[in-house]
PDB file of C-alpha atoms and ligand atoms in Angstrom:
ATOM      1  CA  MET A   9       8.661 -11.937 -12.327  1.00 71.00           C
ATOM      2  CA  GLN A  10       7.104 -13.426  -9.235  1.00 85.00           C
ATOM      3  CA  ILE A  11       8.161 -11.835  -5.938  1.00 94.00           C
ATOM      4  CA  GLU A  12       9.318 -14.377  -3.351  1.00 94.00           C
ATOM      5  CA  LEU A  13       7.536 -13.502  -0.122  1.00 97.00           C
ATOM      6  CA  PRO A  14       8.765 -14.761   3.254  1.00 96.00           C
ATOM      7  CA  THR A  15       6.689 -17.760   4.354  1.00 94.00           C
ATOM      8  CA  ASN A  16       7.230 -17.512   8.122  1.00 94.00           C
ATOM      9  CA  ARG A  17       6.392 -13.810   8.628  1.00 96.00           C
ATOM     10  CA  PRO A  18       4.833 -10.974   6.630  1.00 97.00           C
ATOM     11  CA  ALA A  19       7.008  -8.960   4.271  1.00 98.00           C
ATOM     12  CA  ILE A  20       7.599  -5.398   5.407  1.00 98.00           C
ATOM     13  CA  MET A  21       6.998  -2.801   2.707  1.00 98.00           C
ATOM     14  CA  GLY A  22       8.567   0.521   3.712  1.00 98.00           C
ATOM     15  CA  ILE A  23       6.775   3.656   2.483  1.00 98.00           C
ATOM     16  CA  LEU A  24       8.847   6.236   0.621  1.00 98.00           C
ATOM     17  CA  ASN A  25       6.680   9.243  -0.211  1.00 97.00           C
ATOM     18  CA  VAL A  26       8.616  11.562  -2.534  1.00 97.00           C
ATOM     19  CA  THR A  27       5.878  14.175  -2.156  1.00 95.00           C
ATOM     20  CA  PRO A  28       5.402  17.586  -0.575  1.00 94.00           C
ATOM     21  CA  ASP A  29       1.913  16.754   0.745  1.00 93.00           C
ATOM     22  CA  SER A  30       1.508  13.148   1.955  1.00 92.00           C
ATOM     23  CA  PHE A  31      -0.750  12.916   5.002  1.00 90.00           C
ATOM     24  CA  SER A  32       1.864  11.985   7.600  1.00 89.00           C
ATOM     25  CA  ASP A  33       5.318  12.649   6.109  1.00 91.00           C
ATOM     26  CA  GLY A  34       4.705  15.111   3.258  1.00 90.00           C
ATOM     27  CA  GLY A  35       7.818  17.159   2.453  1.00 91.00           C
ATOM     28  CA  LEU A  36      10.177  15.079   4.611  1.00 94.00           C
ATOM     29  CA  PHE A  37      11.603  13.061   1.693  1.00 94.00           C
ATOM     30  CA  PHE A  38      10.841  15.360  -1.227  1.00 93.00           C
ATOM     31  CA  GLU A  39      14.479  15.997  -2.231  1.00 92.00           C
ATOM     32  CA  PRO A  40      15.943  13.024  -4.187  1.00 93.00           C
ATOM     33  CA  GLU A  41      19.089  12.744  -1.994  1.00 95.00           C
ATOM     34  CA  VAL A  42      16.996  12.706   1.179  1.00 96.00           C
ATOM     35  CA  ALA A  43      14.593  10.145  -0.301  1.00 97.00           C
ATOM     36  CA  ILE A  44      17.477   7.880  -1.367  1.00 97.00           C
ATOM     37  CA  GLU A  45      18.999   8.159   2.098  1.00 97.00           C
ATOM     38  CA  ARG A  46      15.643   7.240   3.634  1.00 98.00           C
ATOM     39  CA  GLY A  47      15.515   4.214   1.311  1.00 98.00           C
ATOM     40  CA  HIS A  48      18.950   3.098   2.573  1.00 97.00           C
ATOM     41  CA  GLN A  49      17.819   3.530   6.137  1.00 98.00           C
ATOM     42  CA  MET A  50      14.685   1.448   5.591  1.00 98.00           C
ATOM     43  CA  MET A  51      16.768  -1.295   3.947  1.00 97.00           C
ATOM     44  CA  GLU A  52      19.097  -1.357   6.955  1.00 97.00           C
ATOM     45  CA  GLN A  53      16.079  -1.559   9.247  1.00 98.00           C
ATOM     46  CA  GLY A  54      14.903  -4.682   7.441  1.00 97.00           C
ATOM     47  CA  ALA A  55      12.439  -3.564   4.786  1.00 98.00           C
ATOM     48  CA  ASP A  56      11.770  -6.348   2.281  1.00 98.00           C
ATOM     49  CA  ILE A  57      10.231  -3.970  -0.258  1.00 98.00           C
ATOM     50  CA  ILE A  58      10.352  -0.200  -0.715  1.00 98.00           C
ATOM     51  CA  ASP A  59       7.199   1.437  -2.067  1.00 98.00           C
ATOM     52  CA  VAL A  60       8.097   4.645  -3.906  1.00 98.00           C
ATOM     53  CA  GLY A  61       5.291   7.134  -4.539  1.00 98.00           C
ATOM     54  CA  GLY A  62       5.266  10.586  -6.143  1.00 97.00           C
ATOM     55  CA  GLU A  63       1.629  11.533  -5.667  1.00 97.00           C
ATOM     56  CA  SER A  64      -0.296  11.775  -2.415  1.00 95.00           C
ATOM     57  CA  THR A  65      -3.672  10.040  -2.288  1.00 91.00           C
ATOM     58  CA  ARG A  66      -4.873  11.742   0.871  1.00 89.00           C
ATOM     59  CA  PRO A  67      -8.374  13.217   0.625  1.00 83.00           C
ATOM     60  CA  GLY A  68      -8.145  16.569  -1.150  1.00 80.00           C
ATOM     61  CA  ALA A  69      -4.558  16.105  -2.434  1.00 84.00           C
ATOM     62  CA  LYS A  70      -3.728  17.978  -5.647  1.00 84.00           C
ATOM     63  CA  PRO A  71      -3.275  15.768  -8.742  1.00 89.00           C
ATOM     64  CA  VAL A  72       0.276  15.602 -10.098  1.00 95.00           C
ATOM     65  CA  PHE A  73       1.122  15.715 -13.829  1.00 96.00           C
ATOM     66  CA  VAL A  74       3.050  12.824 -15.402  1.00 97.00           C
ATOM     67  CA  GLU A  75       6.242  14.880 -15.972  1.00 97.00           C
ATOM     68  CA  GLU A  76       6.380  15.998 -12.360  1.00 97.00           C
ATOM     69  CA  GLU A  77       5.647  12.533 -10.961  1.00 98.00           C
ATOM     70  CA  LEU A  78       8.406  11.056 -13.150  1.00 98.00           C
ATOM     71  CA  LYS A  79      10.842  13.708 -11.955  1.00 97.00           C
ATOM     72  CA  ARG A  80      10.071  12.798  -8.356  1.00 97.00           C
ATOM     73  CA  VAL A  81      10.246   9.003  -8.497  1.00 98.00           C
ATOM     74  CA  LEU A  82      12.719   8.023 -11.237  1.00 98.00           C
ATOM     75  CA  PRO A  83      16.008   9.195  -9.664  1.00 98.00           C
ATOM     76  CA  VAL A  84      15.044   7.497  -6.413  1.00 98.00           C
ATOM     77  CA  ILE A  85      14.084   4.208  -8.073  1.00 98.00           C
ATOM     78  CA  LEU A  86      17.264   4.187 -10.195  1.00 98.00           C
ATOM     79  CA  ALA A  87      19.470   4.721  -7.159  1.00 97.00           C
ATOM     80  CA  LEU A  88      17.740   2.183  -4.903  1.00 98.00           C
ATOM     81  CA  ALA A  89      17.305  -0.499  -7.581  1.00 96.00           C
ATOM     82  CA  LYS A  90      21.104  -0.555  -7.990  1.00 95.00           C
ATOM     83  CA  LEU A  91      21.350  -1.701  -4.378  1.00 93.00           C
ATOM     84  CA  GLY A  92      19.244  -4.747  -5.144  1.00 92.00           C
ATOM     85  CA  VAL A  93      16.232  -3.948  -2.971  1.00 95.00           C
ATOM     86  CA  THR A  94      12.777  -4.912  -4.301  1.00 98.00           C
ATOM     87  CA  ILE A  95      10.943  -1.770  -5.335  1.00 98.00           C
ATOM     88  CA  SER A  96       7.279  -1.112  -5.944  1.00 98.00           C
ATOM     89  CA  ILE A  97       5.887   1.967  -7.626  1.00 98.00           C
ATOM     90  CA  ASP A  98       2.814   3.506  -5.996  1.00 98.00           C
ATOM     91  CA  THR A  99       0.987   5.078  -8.916  1.00 98.00           C
ATOM     92  CA  THR A 100      -2.302   5.029 -10.788  1.00 97.00           C
ATOM     93  CA  LYS A 101      -0.716   6.181 -14.071  1.00 98.00           C
ATOM     94  CA  PRO A 102       0.373   3.570 -16.645  1.00 98.00           C
ATOM     95  CA  GLU A 103       3.116   5.864 -18.020  1.00 98.00           C
ATOM     96  CA  ILE A 104       4.682   6.161 -14.577  1.00 98.00           C
ATOM     97  CA  ALA A 105       4.381   2.424 -13.937  1.00 98.00           C
ATOM     98  CA  ASN A 106       6.081   1.647 -17.237  1.00 98.00           C
ATOM     99  CA  ALA A 107       8.971   4.055 -16.669  1.00 98.00           C
ATOM    100  CA  ALA A 108       9.406   2.887 -13.075  1.00 98.00           C
ATOM    101  CA  ILE A 109       9.673  -0.744 -14.160  1.00 98.00           C
ATOM    102  CA  SER A 110      12.255   0.182 -16.813  1.00 98.00           C
ATOM    103  CA  ALA A 111      14.188   1.917 -14.022  1.00 98.00           C
ATOM    104  CA  GLY A 112      14.162  -1.239 -11.876  1.00 98.00           C
ATOM    105  CA  ALA A 113      10.837  -1.433  -9.989  1.00 98.00           C
ATOM    106  CA  ARG A 114       9.270  -4.912  -9.954  1.00 98.00           C
ATOM    107  CA  ILE A 115       5.839  -4.266  -8.469  1.00 98.00           C
ATOM    108  CA  VAL A 116       3.050  -1.880  -9.488  1.00 98.00           C
ATOM    109  CA  ASN A 117       0.998  -0.710  -6.516  1.00 98.00           C
ATOM    110  CA  ASP A 118      -2.188   0.735  -7.994  1.00 98.00           C
ATOM    111  CA  VAL A 119      -4.521   2.328  -5.436  1.00 97.00           C
ATOM    112  CA  SER A 120      -7.148   2.776  -8.135  1.00 96.00           C
ATOM    113  CA  GLY A 121      -7.414  -1.023  -8.416  1.00 97.00           C
ATOM    114  CA  LEU A 122      -6.584  -1.387 -12.124  1.00 97.00           C
ATOM    115  CA  ARG A 123      -9.475   0.848 -13.223  1.00 96.00           C
ATOM    116  CA  ASP A 124      -7.412   1.975 -16.227  1.00 97.00           C
ATOM    117  CA  PRO A 125      -7.144  -0.856 -18.799  1.00 97.00           C
ATOM    118  CA  ALA A 126      -3.821   0.642 -19.949  1.00 98.00           C
ATOM    119  CA  MET A 127      -2.405  -0.234 -16.521  1.00 98.00           C
ATOM    120  CA  ILE A 128      -3.349  -3.883 -17.058  1.00 98.00           C
ATOM    121  CA  GLU A 129      -1.513  -3.748 -20.400  1.00 98.00           C
ATOM    122  CA  VAL A 130       1.626  -2.437 -18.681  1.00 98.00           C
ATOM    123  CA  CYS A 131       1.434  -5.326 -16.206  1.00 98.00           C
ATOM    124  CA  VAL A 132       1.042  -7.891 -18.993  1.00 98.00           C
ATOM    125  CA  GLU A 133       3.788  -6.427 -21.163  1.00 98.00           C
ATOM    126  CA  THR A 134       6.361  -5.984 -18.404  1.00 98.00           C
ATOM    127  CA  GLY A 135       5.473  -9.147 -16.464  1.00 97.00           C
ATOM    128  CA  CYS A 136       5.557  -7.199 -13.191  1.00 98.00           C
ATOM    129  CA  THR A 137       3.712  -8.143 -10.005  1.00 98.00           C
ATOM    130  CA  VAL A 138       0.679  -5.964  -9.287  1.00 98.00           C
ATOM    131  CA  CYS A 139      -1.077  -4.975  -6.080  1.00 98.00           C
ATOM    132  CA  ILE A 140      -4.769  -4.284  -6.735  1.00 98.00           C
ATOM    133  CA  MET A 141      -6.200  -2.006  -4.048  1.00 98.00           C
ATOM    134  CA  HIS A 142      -9.854  -1.211  -3.423  1.00 97.00           C
ATOM    135  CA  MET A 143     -10.951   2.414  -3.170  1.00 95.00           C
ATOM    136  CA  GLN A 144     -14.539   3.627  -3.120  1.00 93.00           C
ATOM    137  CA  GLY A 145     -14.766   6.767  -5.293  1.00 84.00           C
ATOM    138  CA  LYS A 146     -11.778   9.072  -5.818  1.00 83.00           C
ATOM    139  CA  PRO A 147      -9.293  10.507  -3.316  1.00 81.00           C
ATOM    140  CA  ALA A 148     -10.873  13.995  -3.486  1.00 77.00           C
ATOM    141  CA  THR A 149     -14.288  12.795  -2.311  1.00 78.00           C
ATOM    142  CA  MET A 150     -13.835   9.244  -1.024  1.00 77.00           C
ATOM    143  CA  GLN A 151     -14.291  10.075   2.662  1.00 79.00           C
ATOM    144  CA  SER A 152     -17.394  12.258   2.268  1.00 79.00           C
ATOM    145  CA  ASN A 153     -19.986   9.491   2.538  1.00 82.00           C
ATOM    146  CA  PRO A 154     -18.687   5.945   2.102  1.00 86.00           C
ATOM    147  CA  LEU A 155     -21.554   3.460   1.653  1.00 89.00           C
ATOM    148  CA  TYR A 156     -21.557  -0.325   1.559  1.00 95.00           C
ATOM    149  CA  GLY A 157     -23.994  -3.197   2.007  1.00 94.00           C
ATOM    150  CA  ASP A 158     -21.568  -5.567   3.734  1.00 96.00           C
ATOM    151  CA  VAL A 159     -18.174  -3.865   3.440  1.00 97.00           C
ATOM    152  CA  VAL A 160     -16.174  -7.108   3.396  1.00 98.00           C
ATOM    153  CA  ARG A 161     -18.408  -8.742   0.806  1.00 98.00           C
ATOM    154  CA  ASP A 162     -18.463  -5.620  -1.416  1.00 97.00           C
ATOM    155  CA  VAL A 163     -14.698  -5.042  -1.302  1.00 98.00           C
ATOM    156  CA  LYS A 164     -13.966  -8.738  -1.862  1.00 98.00           C
ATOM    157  CA  GLU A 165     -16.292  -8.758  -4.858  1.00 98.00           C
ATOM    158  CA  TYR A 166     -14.462  -5.783  -6.373  1.00 97.00           C
ATOM    159  CA  LEU A 167     -11.013  -7.284  -5.824  1.00 98.00           C
ATOM    160  CA  LEU A 168     -11.962 -10.697  -7.158  1.00 98.00           C
ATOM    161  CA  HIS A 169     -13.501  -9.131 -10.254  1.00 98.00           C
ATOM    162  CA  ALA A 170     -10.455  -6.915 -10.893  1.00 98.00           C
ATOM    163  CA  ALA A 171      -8.084  -9.855 -10.376  1.00 98.00           C
ATOM    164  CA  THR A 172     -10.112 -12.014 -12.772  1.00 98.00           C
ATOM    165  CA  VAL A 173     -10.061  -9.291 -15.453  1.00 98.00           C
ATOM    166  CA  ALA A 174      -6.277  -8.972 -15.026  1.00 98.00           C
ATOM    167  CA  GLU A 175      -5.784 -12.734 -15.275  1.00 98.00           C
ATOM    168  CA  LYS A 176      -7.937 -12.944 -18.410  1.00 98.00           C
ATOM    169  CA  ALA A 177      -5.783 -10.190 -19.923  1.00 98.00           C
ATOM    170  CA  GLY A 178      -2.656 -12.237 -19.236  1.00 98.00           C
ATOM    171  CA  VAL A 179      -1.366 -11.310 -15.759  1.00 98.00           C
ATOM    172  CA  ALA A 180      -0.178 -14.487 -14.015  1.00 97.00           C
ATOM    173  CA  LYS A 181      -2.265 -15.378 -10.957  1.00 97.00           C
ATOM    174  CA  ASP A 182       0.813 -15.693  -8.740  1.00 96.00           C
ATOM    175  CA  GLN A 183       1.780 -12.118  -9.629  1.00 98.00           C
ATOM    176  CA  ILE A 184      -1.401 -10.587  -8.229  1.00 98.00           C
ATOM    177  CA  TRP A 185      -1.716  -9.224  -4.692  1.00 98.00           C
ATOM    178  CA  ILE A 186      -4.900  -7.762  -3.263  1.00 98.00           C
ATOM    179  CA  ASP A 187      -5.435  -4.979  -0.736  1.00 98.00           C
ATOM    180  CA  PRO A 188      -8.749  -3.943   0.885  1.00 98.00           C
ATOM    181  CA  GLY A 189      -7.575  -0.301   0.920  1.00 98.00           C
ATOM    182  CA  ILE A 190      -7.737   0.726   4.566  1.00 98.00           C
ATOM    183  CA  GLY A 191      -8.895   4.368   4.733  1.00 96.00           C
ATOM    184  CA  PHE A 192      -9.855   4.661   1.064  1.00 95.00           C
ATOM    185  CA  GLY A 193     -13.573   5.503   1.132  1.00 94.00           C
ATOM    186  CA  LYS A 194     -14.097   3.699   4.459  1.00 96.00           C
ATOM    187  CA  THR A 195     -15.472   4.747   7.848  1.00 96.00           C
ATOM    188  CA  VAL A 196     -13.744   3.864  11.131  1.00 97.00           C
ATOM    189  CA  GLU A 197     -16.190   0.972  11.506  1.00 97.00           C
ATOM    190  CA  ASN A 198     -15.575  -0.195   7.907  1.00 97.00           C
ATOM    191  CA  ASN A 199     -11.795  -0.299   8.514  1.00 98.00           C
ATOM    192  CA  CYS A 200     -12.215  -2.193  11.800  1.00 98.00           C
ATOM    193  CA  GLU A 201     -14.544  -4.722  10.215  1.00 98.00           C
ATOM    194  CA  ILE A 202     -12.142  -5.306   7.314  1.00 98.00           C
ATOM    195  CA  LEU A 203      -9.254  -5.981   9.691  1.00 98.00           C
ATOM    196  CA  LYS A 204     -11.355  -8.209  11.962  1.00 98.00           C
ATOM    197  CA  ARG A 205     -12.494 -10.274   8.959  1.00 98.00           C
ATOM    198  CA  LEU A 206      -9.253 -10.094   6.945  1.00 98.00           C
ATOM    199  CA  ASP A 207      -9.128 -13.908   6.760  1.00 98.00           C
ATOM    200  CA  GLU A 208     -12.071 -13.711   4.331  1.00 98.00           C
ATOM    201  CA  PHE A 209      -9.824 -11.796   1.901  1.00 98.00           C
ATOM    202  CA  VAL A 210      -6.983 -14.245   2.465  1.00 98.00           C
ATOM    203  CA  ARG A 211      -9.288 -17.092   1.440  1.00 98.00           C
ATOM    204  CA  LEU A 212      -9.583 -15.581  -2.057  1.00 98.00           C
ATOM    205  CA  GLY A 213      -6.148 -17.132  -2.661  1.00 98.00           C
ATOM    206  CA  TYR A 214      -4.008 -14.046  -3.416  1.00 98.00           C
ATOM    207  CA  PRO A 215      -1.363 -12.604  -1.067  1.00 98.00           C
ATOM    208  CA  VAL A 216      -3.077  -9.856   0.959  1.00 98.00           C
ATOM    209  CA  LEU A 217      -1.373  -6.507   1.571  1.00 98.00           C
ATOM    210  CA  VAL A 218      -2.525  -4.247   4.407  1.00 98.00           C
ATOM    211  CA  GLY A 219      -1.714  -0.555   4.754  1.00 98.00           C
ATOM    212  CA  ALA A 220      -3.004   0.634   8.122  1.00 98.00           C
ATOM    213  CA  SER A 221       0.116   2.631   9.031  1.00 98.00           C
ATOM    214  CA  ARG A 222      -0.736   5.952  10.752  1.00 98.00           C
ATOM    215  CA  LYS A 223      -4.142   6.022   9.068  1.00 98.00           C
ATOM    216  CA  SER A 224      -6.765   8.411  10.378  1.00 97.00           C
ATOM    217  CA  PHE A 225      -9.155   5.730  11.704  1.00 98.00           C
ATOM    218  CA  LEU A 226      -6.462   4.962  14.310  1.00 98.00           C
ATOM    219  CA  GLY A 227      -6.301   8.629  15.294  1.00 98.00           C
ATOM    220  CA  LYS A 228     -10.093   8.762  15.525  1.00 98.00           C
ATOM    221  CA  ILE A 229     -10.241   5.683  17.760  1.00 98.00           C
ATOM    222  CA  LEU A 230      -7.651   7.179  20.120  1.00 98.00           C
ATOM    223  CA  GLY A 231      -8.988  10.747  19.961  1.00 98.00           C
ATOM    224  CA  SER A 232     -12.342  11.561  18.453  1.00 97.00           C
ATOM    225  CA  LYS A 233     -13.765  11.905  14.964  1.00 94.00           C
ATOM    226  CA  SER A 234     -13.475  15.684  15.140  1.00 95.00           C
ATOM    227  CA  ASN A 235     -10.170  15.693  17.033  1.00 97.00           C
ATOM    228  CA  PRO A 236      -8.087  12.661  15.996  1.00 98.00           C
ATOM    229  CA  LEU A 237      -4.743  11.864  17.610  1.00 98.00           C
ATOM    230  CA  PRO A 238      -2.103  13.353  15.250  1.00 97.00           C
ATOM    231  CA  ALA A 239      -0.451  11.095  12.658  1.00 97.00           C
ATOM    232  CA  ASP A 240       2.987  11.283  14.315  1.00 97.00           C
ATOM    233  CA  GLN A 241       1.521   9.749  17.491  1.00 98.00           C
ATOM    234  CA  ARG A 242      -0.037   6.669  15.915  1.00 98.00           C
ATOM    235  CA  LEU A 243       2.822   4.149  16.127  1.00 98.00           C
ATOM    236  CA  GLU A 244       1.361   1.940  18.893  1.00 98.00           C
ATOM    237  CA  ALA A 245      -2.017   2.003  17.186  1.00 98.00           C
ATOM    238  CA  THR A 246      -0.370   1.035  13.890  1.00 98.00           C
ATOM    239  CA  LEU A 247       1.371  -1.919  15.531  1.00 98.00           C
ATOM    240  CA  ALA A 248      -1.882  -3.117  17.120  1.00 98.00           C
ATOM    241  CA  ALA A 249      -3.621  -3.065  13.726  1.00 98.00           C
ATOM    242  CA  GLN A 250      -0.594  -4.733  12.117  1.00 98.00           C
ATOM    243  CA  VAL A 251      -0.599  -7.631  14.588  1.00 98.00           C
ATOM    244  CA  ILE A 252      -4.306  -8.263  13.939  1.00 98.00           C
ATOM    245  CA  ALA A 253      -3.642  -8.200  10.182  1.00 98.00           C
ATOM    246  CA  GLN A 254      -0.753 -10.619  10.610  1.00 98.00           C
ATOM    247  CA  LEU A 255      -2.802 -13.033  12.752  1.00 98.00           C
ATOM    248  CA  LYS A 256      -5.516 -12.975  10.119  1.00 98.00           C
ATOM    249  CA  GLY A 257      -3.057 -13.900   7.363  1.00 98.00           C
ATOM    250  CA  ALA A 258      -1.717 -10.677   5.763  1.00 98.00           C
ATOM    251  CA  ARG A 259       1.434 -11.433   3.726  1.00 98.00           C
ATOM    252  CA  ILE A 260       2.635  -7.854   3.158  1.00 98.00           C
ATOM    253  CA  LEU A 261       2.475  -4.916   5.592  1.00 98.00           C
ATOM    254  CA  ARG A 262       2.897  -1.396   4.182  1.00 98.00           C
ATOM    255  CA  VAL A 263       4.408   0.778   6.916  1.00 98.00           C
ATOM    256  CA  HIS A 264       6.128   4.104   7.587  1.00 98.00           C
ATOM    257  CA  ASP A 265       8.057   2.896  10.658  1.00 98.00           C
ATOM    258  CA  VAL A 266      10.015  -0.083   9.360  1.00 98.00           C
ATOM    259  CA  LEU A 267      12.021  -1.056  12.441  1.00 98.00           C
ATOM    260  CA  PRO A 268       9.112  -1.257  14.935  1.00 98.00           C
ATOM    261  CA  ALA A 269       6.955  -3.007  12.332  1.00 98.00           C
ATOM    262  CA  LYS A 270       9.660  -5.558  11.555  1.00 98.00           C
ATOM    263  CA  ARG A 271      10.248  -6.299  15.243  1.00 98.00           C
ATOM    264  CA  ALA A 272       6.543  -6.615  16.032  1.00 98.00           C
ATOM    265  CA  GLY A 273       6.118  -8.862  12.984  1.00 98.00           C
ATOM    266  CA  MET A 274       9.001 -11.120  14.020  1.00 97.00           C
ATOM    267  CA  VAL A 275       7.719 -11.587  17.569  1.00 98.00           C
ATOM    268  CA  CYS A 276       4.194 -12.246  16.372  1.00 98.00           C
ATOM    269  CA  ALA A 277       5.559 -14.792  13.872  1.00 97.00           C
ATOM    270  CA  ALA A 278       7.765 -16.511  16.475  1.00 97.00           C
ATOM    271  CA  ILE A 279       4.761 -16.989  18.756  1.00 97.00           C
ATOM    272  CA  MET A 280       2.441 -18.174  16.008  1.00 96.00           C
ATOM    273  CA  ASN A 281       5.062 -20.528  14.498  1.00 94.00           C
ATOM    274  CA  THR A 282       5.839 -22.200  17.848  1.00 95.00           C
TER     275      THR A 282
HETATM  276  N1  LIG B  18      -2.148   3.774   1.400  1.00 62.30           N
HETATM  277  C1  LIG B  18      -1.614   4.918   0.951  1.00 62.30           C
HETATM  278  C2  LIG B  18      -0.915   4.957  -0.270  1.00 62.30           C
HETATM  279  N2  LIG B  18      -0.742   3.846  -0.994  1.00 62.30           N
HETATM  280  N3  LIG B  18      -1.082   1.519  -1.277  1.00 62.30           N
HETATM  281  C3  LIG B  18      -1.607   0.366  -0.859  1.00 62.30           C
HETATM  282  N4  LIG B  18      -1.450  -0.759  -1.587  1.00 62.30           N
HETATM  283  N5  LIG B  18      -2.315   0.280   0.314  1.00 62.30           N
HETATM  284  C4  LIG B  18      -2.531   1.363   1.107  1.00 62.30           C
HETATM  285  O1  LIG B  18      -3.221   1.236   2.145  1.00 62.30           O
HETATM  286  C5  LIG B  18      -1.989   2.632   0.672  1.00 62.30           C
HETATM  287  C6  LIG B  18      -1.261   2.661  -0.551  1.00 62.30           C
HETATM  288  C7  LIG B  18      -1.765   6.166   1.762  1.00 62.30           C
HETATM  289  O2  LIG B  18      -0.709   6.310   2.674  1.00 62.30           O
HETATM  290  P1  LIG B  18       0.569   7.254   2.438  1.00 62.30           P
HETATM  291  O3  LIG B  18       1.344   6.797   1.247  1.00 62.30           O
HETATM  292  O4  LIG B  18       1.351   7.341   3.697  1.00 62.30           O
HETATM  293  O5  LIG B  18      -0.040   8.692   2.210  1.00 62.30           O
HETATM  294  P2  LIG B  18      -0.250   9.602   0.930  1.00 62.30           P
HETATM  295  O6  LIG B  18      -1.192   8.895   0.004  1.00 62.30           O
HETATM  296  O7  LIG B  18      -0.827  10.877   1.493  1.00 62.30           O
HETATM  297  O8  LIG B  18       1.091   9.815   0.272  1.00 62.30           O
END
């Protein structure tokens, strides 16, 4: 099941965190009815994909058991899939990915970058599209002391290796997306360098997804490392990062604020396609 991506502008992936503790919107869409309503709203605002997640990955977030994660995401996926919108499941657990695909999701968004071989099996067996994201370490500790030689080279190497392993296992090449994992075990400088050199990821030949929306490096640039601008005030910063990503060739943008992101993406595309 290959996902048709727009060719003249990036696809907008709207974030739907069915969690009590996500870093910028935790608790806002925790009730199934509210989450489903939010999904509708994002569709109306022009989301091409809705990324449903039931476990926060912010540094220090509490792990969620399979049963609880299923309870959070399944009713939302079932309801939104009926409306025909493309759904991705943001999870690192193969059991959740499998159940989500049976409920109608078509993309697995794995922030652990296919570290679990069982996740690769789910992708092969279901024929879903997979987004392989890079993260240094684990969410609990990833921001304590991120270290790289050349961050772009190191992250590219990881993604290419993970994609090759997936392909050898039977995942079709055109069903693999890659994501450098903005904010996942990365300093402010690491994130900036990745965005500035995003074209190097694009040249690997897989659609590149970028998730810079409201991330803390933006707050640190606009405030300070010890006193970042709060997450709910990072829209302009998000759009600036998004436009850079788009100019450098990102095909999918993962965002909280669908309408502004869609509009910015369309204007950027109209200028670049002139
Ligand atoms: N970022 C987050 C979660 N999932 N998936 C991909 N592919 N890329 C990302 O950059 C990415 C992601 C973190 O953002 P959010 O979902 O808003 O927060 P939380 O993990 O606290 O729920």
